[in-house]
């Protein structure tokens, strides 16, 4: 079958492209960390981790939603680069699934990071219809999913939350009929804090 052969060729090409991208990602992950200390924790450039996460998740939402990025420059957190990018990839995929239809005019995913009160906040927001009130208390339960059987559940929010907490951070959610925001609160990398004389006070 010529058609089948074509399909296989296309699949092979995309699989090769996929493995190349994963190869690049793994290479990128190695460049993030300076000297990893305890449990792979190291100072991380937030914008670089965000860019990496977007490059992994992008194919899942590029035809579905616009991505808006807002990063305060030179934010450095203490974290594990692999864990943090896994969490952000999952949040981006979840945001894409929360949006209905393929309407690039209407659908928006926003990825932002900023510093507030000595913490770095990273937010992944969508302008979907929000998480229903009866589901909200359960979203961080292990194995809880609203997706139909057979639809990939990614890491699941309970694992994401756990990964963030193991980095000493906090994961929060805010939702309304206008959309949902998942927010990570992480520690500013210690050596960056120490170089700031006002932090001694």
PDB file of C-alpha atoms in Angstrom:
ATOM      1  CA  UNK A   1       0.000   0.000   0.000  1.00  0.00           C
ATOM      2  CA  UNK A   2       1.376   3.330  -1.179  1.00  0.00           C
ATOM      3  CA  UNK A   3      -0.856   5.265   1.221  1.00  0.00           C
ATOM      4  CA  UNK A   4       0.119   3.104   4.156  1.00  0.00           C
ATOM      5  CA  UNK A   5       3.781   3.503   3.210  1.00  0.00           C
ATOM      6  CA  UNK A   6       3.353   7.284   3.151  1.00  0.00           C
ATOM      7  CA  UNK A   7       1.693   7.244   6.582  1.00  0.00           C
ATOM      8  CA  UNK A   8       4.479   5.126   7.995  1.00  0.00           C
ATOM      9  CA  UNK A   9       7.096   7.434   6.488  1.00  0.00           C
ATOM     10  CA  UNK A  10       5.397  10.486   8.023  1.00  0.00           C
ATOM     11  CA  UNK A  11       5.118   8.720  11.373  1.00  0.00           C
ATOM     12  CA  UNK A  12       8.807   7.735  11.239  1.00  0.00           C
ATOM     13  CA  UNK A  13       9.829  11.269  10.394  1.00  0.00           C
ATOM     14  CA  UNK A  14       7.798  12.701  13.257  1.00  0.00           C
ATOM     15  CA  UNK A  15       9.128  10.007  15.621  1.00  0.00           C
ATOM     16  CA  UNK A  16      12.696  10.880  14.605  1.00  0.00           C
ATOM     17  CA  UNK A  17      11.953  14.568  15.013  1.00  0.00           C
ATOM     18  CA  UNK A  18      10.415  13.755  18.411  1.00  0.00           C
ATOM     19  CA  UNK A  19      13.440  11.786  19.596  1.00  0.00           C
ATOM     20  CA  UNK A  20      15.761  14.520  18.335  1.00  0.00           C
ATOM     21  CA  UNK A  21      13.779  17.049  20.292  1.00  0.00           C
ATOM     22  CA  UNK A  22      13.896  14.873  23.397  1.00  0.00           C
ATOM     23  CA  UNK A  23      17.660  14.538  22.868  1.00  0.00           C
ATOM     24  CA  UNK A  24      17.948  18.313  22.727  1.00  0.00           C
ATOM     25  CA  UNK A  25      15.766  18.641  25.812  1.00  0.00           C
ATOM     26  CA  UNK A  26      17.904  16.224  27.811  1.00  0.00           C
ATOM     27  CA  UNK A  27      20.951  18.170  26.633  1.00  0.00           C
ATOM     28  CA  UNK A  28      19.263  21.387  27.737  1.00  0.00           C
ATOM     29  CA  UNK A  29      18.403  19.927  31.110  1.00  0.00           C
ATOM     30  CA  UNK A  30      22.099  19.236  31.693  1.00  0.00           C
ATOM     31  CA  UNK A  31      22.968  22.845  30.977  1.00  0.00           C
ATOM     32  CA  UNK A  32      20.480  24.221  33.519  1.00  0.00           C
ATOM     33  CA  UNK A  33      22.025  23.123  36.748  1.00  0.00           C
ATOM     34  CA  UNK A  34      25.240  24.567  38.064  1.00  0.00           C
ATOM     35  CA  UNK A  35      26.464  22.264  40.814  1.00  0.00           C
ATOM     36  CA  UNK A  36      23.472  20.211  41.904  1.00  0.00           C
ATOM     37  CA  UNK A  37      23.487  19.949  45.650  1.00  0.00           C
ATOM     38  CA  UNK A  38      20.938  18.108  47.707  1.00  0.00           C
ATOM     39  CA  UNK A  39      18.680  15.877  45.591  1.00  0.00           C
ATOM     40  CA  UNK A  40      19.421  17.645  42.312  1.00  0.00           C
ATOM     41  CA  UNK A  41      18.482  21.057  43.698  1.00  0.00           C
ATOM     42  CA  UNK A  42      20.339  23.921  42.042  1.00  0.00           C
ATOM     43  CA  UNK A  43      19.844  27.571  41.116  1.00  0.00           C
ATOM     44  CA  UNK A  44      17.697  27.624  37.963  1.00  0.00           C
ATOM     45  CA  UNK A  45      17.023  30.319  35.412  1.00  0.00           C
ATOM     46  CA  UNK A  46      13.205  30.445  35.417  1.00  0.00           C
ATOM     47  CA  UNK A  47      12.889  31.771  31.880  1.00  0.00           C
ATOM     48  CA  UNK A  48      15.105  28.985  30.498  1.00  0.00           C
ATOM     49  CA  UNK A  49      13.087  26.281  32.257  1.00  0.00           C
ATOM     50  CA  UNK A  50       9.888  27.921  30.967  1.00  0.00           C
ATOM     51  CA  UNK A  51      11.225  28.044  27.392  1.00  0.00           C
ATOM     52  CA  UNK A  52      12.195  24.387  27.568  1.00  0.00           C
ATOM     53  CA  UNK A  53       8.769  23.408  28.909  1.00  0.00           C
ATOM     54  CA  UNK A  54       7.053  25.337  26.121  1.00  0.00           C
ATOM     55  CA  UNK A  55       9.203  23.659  23.477  1.00  0.00           C
ATOM     56  CA  UNK A  56       8.125  20.233  24.780  1.00  0.00           C
ATOM     57  CA  UNK A  57       4.414  21.040  25.115  1.00  0.00           C
ATOM     58  CA  UNK A  58       4.049  23.370  22.121  1.00  0.00           C
ATOM     59  CA  UNK A  59       2.862  20.802  19.575  1.00  0.00           C
ATOM     60  CA  UNK A  60      -0.101  19.980  21.854  1.00  0.00           C
ATOM     61  CA  UNK A  61      -1.543  23.486  21.739  1.00  0.00           C
ATOM     62  CA  UNK A  62      -0.062  25.336  18.769  1.00  0.00           C
ATOM     63  CA  UNK A  63      -3.243  24.878  16.672  1.00  0.00           C
ATOM     64  CA  UNK A  64      -5.527  25.396  19.641  1.00  0.00           C
ATOM     65  CA  UNK A  65      -4.435  28.438  21.635  1.00  0.00           C
ATOM     66  CA  UNK A  66      -2.211  31.479  21.605  1.00  0.00           C
ATOM     67  CA  UNK A  67       0.597  31.438  24.105  1.00  0.00           C
ATOM     68  CA  UNK A  68       1.339  34.679  25.933  1.00  0.00           C
ATOM     69  CA  UNK A  69       4.580  34.803  27.900  1.00  0.00           C
ATOM     70  CA  UNK A  70       5.494  37.358  30.524  1.00  0.00           C
ATOM     71  CA  UNK A  71       8.726  36.827  32.434  1.00  0.00           C
ATOM     72  CA  UNK A  72      10.493  39.181  34.760  1.00  0.00           C
ATOM     73  CA  UNK A  73      14.127  38.980  33.680  1.00  0.00           C
ATOM     74  CA  UNK A  74      16.844  37.133  35.612  1.00  0.00           C
ATOM     75  CA  UNK A  75      14.636  35.245  38.042  1.00  0.00           C
ATOM     76  CA  UNK A  76      16.579  32.429  39.701  1.00  0.00           C
ATOM     77  CA  UNK A  77      14.900  29.788  41.867  1.00  0.00           C
ATOM     78  CA  UNK A  78      16.206  26.877  43.835  1.00  0.00           C
ATOM     79  CA  UNK A  79      14.820  23.758  42.229  1.00  0.00           C
ATOM     80  CA  UNK A  80      15.343  20.591  40.253  1.00  0.00           C
ATOM     81  CA  UNK A  81      15.339  21.417  36.517  1.00  0.00           C
ATOM     82  CA  UNK A  82      13.842  18.113  35.403  1.00  0.00           C
ATOM     83  CA  UNK A  83      11.059  18.215  37.983  1.00  0.00           C
ATOM     84  CA  UNK A  84      10.219  21.841  37.384  1.00  0.00           C
ATOM     85  CA  UNK A  85      10.017  21.435  33.616  1.00  0.00           C
ATOM     86  CA  UNK A  86       7.904  18.268  34.014  1.00  0.00           C
ATOM     87  CA  UNK A  87       5.455  20.208  36.176  1.00  0.00           C
ATOM     88  CA  UNK A  88       5.260  23.132  33.742  1.00  0.00           C
ATOM     89  CA  UNK A  89       4.806  20.813  30.740  1.00  0.00           C
ATOM     90  CA  UNK A  90       1.905  19.107  32.513  1.00  0.00           C
ATOM     91  CA  UNK A  91       0.303  22.415  33.456  1.00  0.00           C
ATOM     92  CA  UNK A  92       0.590  23.628  29.852  1.00  0.00           C
ATOM     93  CA  UNK A  93      -0.979  20.390  28.560  1.00  0.00           C
ATOM     94  CA  UNK A  94      -3.769  20.654  31.130  1.00  0.00           C
ATOM     95  CA  UNK A  95      -4.380  24.268  30.126  1.00  0.00           C
ATOM     96  CA  UNK A  96      -4.668  23.206  26.476  1.00  0.00           C
ATOM     97  CA  UNK A  97      -7.173  20.486  27.408  1.00  0.00           C
ATOM     98  CA  UNK A  98      -9.254  22.985  29.388  1.00  0.00           C
ATOM     99  CA  UNK A  99      -9.863  25.008  26.227  1.00  0.00           C
ATOM    100  CA  UNK A 100     -12.616  24.030  23.816  1.00  0.00           C
ATOM    101  CA  UNK A 101     -12.292  24.101  20.054  1.00  0.00           C
ATOM    102  CA  UNK A 102      -9.371  25.330  17.960  1.00  0.00           C
ATOM    103  CA  UNK A 103      -9.927  29.046  18.165  1.00  0.00           C
ATOM    104  CA  UNK A 104      -6.620  30.913  18.194  1.00  0.00           C
ATOM    105  CA  UNK A 105      -8.482  34.215  18.437  1.00  0.00           C
ATOM    106  CA  UNK A 106     -10.296  33.212  21.606  1.00  0.00           C
ATOM    107  CA  UNK A 107      -8.171  30.574  23.361  1.00  0.00           C
ATOM    108  CA  UNK A 108      -5.243  31.837  25.352  1.00  0.00           C
ATOM    109  CA  UNK A 109      -2.656  30.191  27.596  1.00  0.00           C
ATOM    110  CA  UNK A 110      -0.557  32.570  29.665  1.00  0.00           C
ATOM    111  CA  UNK A 111       2.781  31.615  31.185  1.00  0.00           C
ATOM    112  CA  UNK A 112       4.234  34.211  33.511  1.00  0.00           C
ATOM    113  CA  UNK A 113       6.832  34.505  36.231  1.00  0.00           C
ATOM    114  CA  UNK A 114       7.577  37.309  38.658  1.00  0.00           C
ATOM    115  CA  UNK A 115       9.023  37.942  42.088  1.00  0.00           C
ATOM    116  CA  UNK A 116       6.870  38.869  45.056  1.00  0.00           C
ATOM    117  CA  UNK A 117       7.873  39.118  48.722  1.00  0.00           C
ATOM    118  CA  UNK A 118      11.072  37.120  48.277  1.00  0.00           C
ATOM    119  CA  UNK A 119       9.363  34.303  46.367  1.00  0.00           C
ATOM    120  CA  UNK A 120       9.293  33.559  42.672  1.00  0.00           C
ATOM    121  CA  UNK A 121       5.802  32.908  41.333  1.00  0.00           C
ATOM    122  CA  UNK A 122       5.297  30.983  38.110  1.00  0.00           C
ATOM    123  CA  UNK A 123       1.760  30.940  36.720  1.00  0.00           C
ATOM    124  CA  UNK A 124       0.117  28.904  33.977  1.00  0.00           C
ATOM    125  CA  UNK A 125      -3.303  30.334  33.159  1.00  0.00           C
ATOM    126  CA  UNK A 126      -5.988  29.445  30.651  1.00  0.00           C
ATOM    127  CA  UNK A 127      -9.152  31.305  29.712  1.00  0.00           C
ATOM    128  CA  UNK A 128     -11.300  28.191  29.569  1.00  0.00           C
ATOM    129  CA  UNK A 129     -14.556  27.734  31.472  1.00  0.00           C
ATOM    130  CA  UNK A 130     -12.882  26.983  34.821  1.00  0.00           C
ATOM    131  CA  UNK A 131     -12.836  23.938  37.093  1.00  0.00           C
ATOM    132  CA  UNK A 132     -16.331  23.010  38.340  1.00  0.00           C
ATOM    133  CA  UNK A 133     -16.830  23.601  42.070  1.00  0.00           C
ATOM    134  CA  UNK A 134     -17.668  19.937  42.798  1.00  0.00           C
ATOM    135  CA  UNK A 135     -14.372  18.802  41.240  1.00  0.00           C
ATOM    136  CA  UNK A 136     -12.089  21.482  42.692  1.00  0.00           C
ATOM    137  CA  UNK A 137     -11.513  19.893  46.138  1.00  0.00           C
ATOM    138  CA  UNK A 138     -10.414  16.645  44.459  1.00  0.00           C
ATOM    139  CA  UNK A 139      -8.029  17.793  41.725  1.00  0.00           C
ATOM    140  CA  UNK A 140      -4.897  17.148  43.786  1.00  0.00           C
ATOM    141  CA  UNK A 141      -5.994  13.630  44.834  1.00  0.00           C
ATOM    142  CA  UNK A 142      -3.811  10.832  43.439  1.00  0.00           C
ATOM    143  CA  UNK A 143      -5.294   9.151  40.333  1.00  0.00           C
ATOM    144  CA  UNK A 144      -8.188  11.592  40.173  1.00  0.00           C
ATOM    145  CA  UNK A 145      -8.946  12.527  36.582  1.00  0.00           C
ATOM    146  CA  UNK A 146     -11.848  14.061  34.706  1.00  0.00           C
ATOM    147  CA  UNK A 147     -10.506  12.734  31.400  1.00  0.00           C
ATOM    148  CA  UNK A 148     -12.156   9.825  29.626  1.00  0.00           C
ATOM    149  CA  UNK A 149     -10.562   6.387  29.917  1.00  0.00           C
ATOM    150  CA  UNK A 150      -7.642   6.065  27.529  1.00  0.00           C
ATOM    151  CA  UNK A 151      -6.853   9.774  27.378  1.00  0.00           C
ATOM    152  CA  UNK A 152      -3.326  10.376  28.650  1.00  0.00           C
ATOM    153  CA  UNK A 153      -3.383  11.800  32.143  1.00  0.00           C
ATOM    154  CA  UNK A 154       0.217  13.086  32.121  1.00  0.00           C
ATOM    155  CA  UNK A 155       1.760  13.194  35.551  1.00  0.00           C
ATOM    156  CA  UNK A 156      -1.471  14.169  37.244  1.00  0.00           C
ATOM    157  CA  UNK A 157      -1.849  17.202  39.478  1.00  0.00           C
ATOM    158  CA  UNK A 158      -1.165  15.251  42.671  1.00  0.00           C
ATOM    159  CA  UNK A 159       2.301  14.306  41.391  1.00  0.00           C
ATOM    160  CA  UNK A 160       2.934  17.857  40.154  1.00  0.00           C
ATOM    161  CA  UNK A 161       2.006  19.204  43.575  1.00  0.00           C
ATOM    162  CA  UNK A 162       4.258  16.635  45.236  1.00  0.00           C
ATOM    163  CA  UNK A 163       7.213  17.542  42.975  1.00  0.00           C
ATOM    164  CA  UNK A 164       6.769  21.232  43.741  1.00  0.00           C
ATOM    165  CA  UNK A 165       6.604  20.546  47.476  1.00  0.00           C
ATOM    166  CA  UNK A 166       9.758  18.428  47.305  1.00  0.00           C
ATOM    167  CA  UNK A 167      11.480  21.510  45.896  1.00  0.00           C
ATOM    168  CA  UNK A 168      10.298  23.414  48.967  1.00  0.00           C
ATOM    169  CA  UNK A 169       7.577  25.174  47.013  1.00  0.00           C
ATOM    170  CA  UNK A 170       3.795  25.482  47.077  1.00  0.00           C
ATOM    171  CA  UNK A 171       1.251  24.878  44.323  1.00  0.00           C
ATOM    172  CA  UNK A 172      -2.016  26.816  44.285  1.00  0.00           C
ATOM    173  CA  UNK A 173      -5.023  27.011  42.015  1.00  0.00           C
ATOM    174  CA  UNK A 174      -7.571  29.739  41.360  1.00  0.00           C
ATOM    175  CA  UNK A 175     -10.520  29.165  39.109  1.00  0.00           C
ATOM    176  CA  UNK A 176     -13.653  30.919  37.894  1.00  0.00           C
ATOM    177  CA  UNK A 177     -15.909  30.827  34.837  1.00  0.00           C
ATOM    178  CA  UNK A 178     -13.289  33.092  33.192  1.00  0.00           C
ATOM    179  CA  UNK A 179     -10.515  30.514  33.452  1.00  0.00           C
ATOM    180  CA  UNK A 180      -7.981  28.844  35.723  1.00  0.00           C
ATOM    181  CA  UNK A 181      -4.567  29.778  37.103  1.00  0.00           C
ATOM    182  CA  UNK A 182      -2.110  27.265  38.516  1.00  0.00           C
ATOM    183  CA  UNK A 183       0.552  29.056  40.547  1.00  0.00           C
ATOM    184  CA  UNK A 184       3.880  27.728  41.793  1.00  0.00           C
ATOM    185  CA  UNK A 185       5.595  29.547  44.649  1.00  0.00           C
ATOM    186  CA  UNK A 186       9.304  28.755  44.781  1.00  0.00           C
ATOM    187  CA  UNK A 187      12.262  29.961  46.796  1.00  0.00           C
ATOM    188  CA  UNK A 188      14.596  32.509  45.297  1.00  0.00           C
ATOM    189  CA  UNK A 189      17.979  30.771  44.960  1.00  0.00           C
ATOM    190  CA  UNK A 190      19.885  31.304  48.174  1.00  0.00           C
ATOM    191  CA  UNK A 191      23.143  32.577  46.681  1.00  0.00           C
ATOM    192  CA  UNK A 192      21.176  35.267  44.847  1.00  0.00           C
ATOM    193  CA  UNK A 193      19.540  36.295  48.122  1.00  0.00           C
ATOM    194  CA  UNK A 194      22.875  36.415  49.970  1.00  0.00           C
ATOM    195  CA  UNK A 195      24.329  38.795  47.397  1.00  0.00           C
ATOM    196  CA  UNK A 196      21.608  41.290  48.322  1.00  0.00           C
ATOM    197  CA  UNK A 197      22.730  43.286  51.382  1.00  0.00           C
ATOM    198  CA  UNK A 198      19.169  44.347  52.226  1.00  0.00           C
ATOM    199  CA  UNK A 199      18.266  40.665  52.686  1.00  0.00           C
ATOM    200  CA  UNK A 200      20.531  40.547  55.748  1.00  0.00           C
ATOM    201  CA  UNK A 201      18.321  42.994  57.631  1.00  0.00           C
TER     202      UNK A 201
END
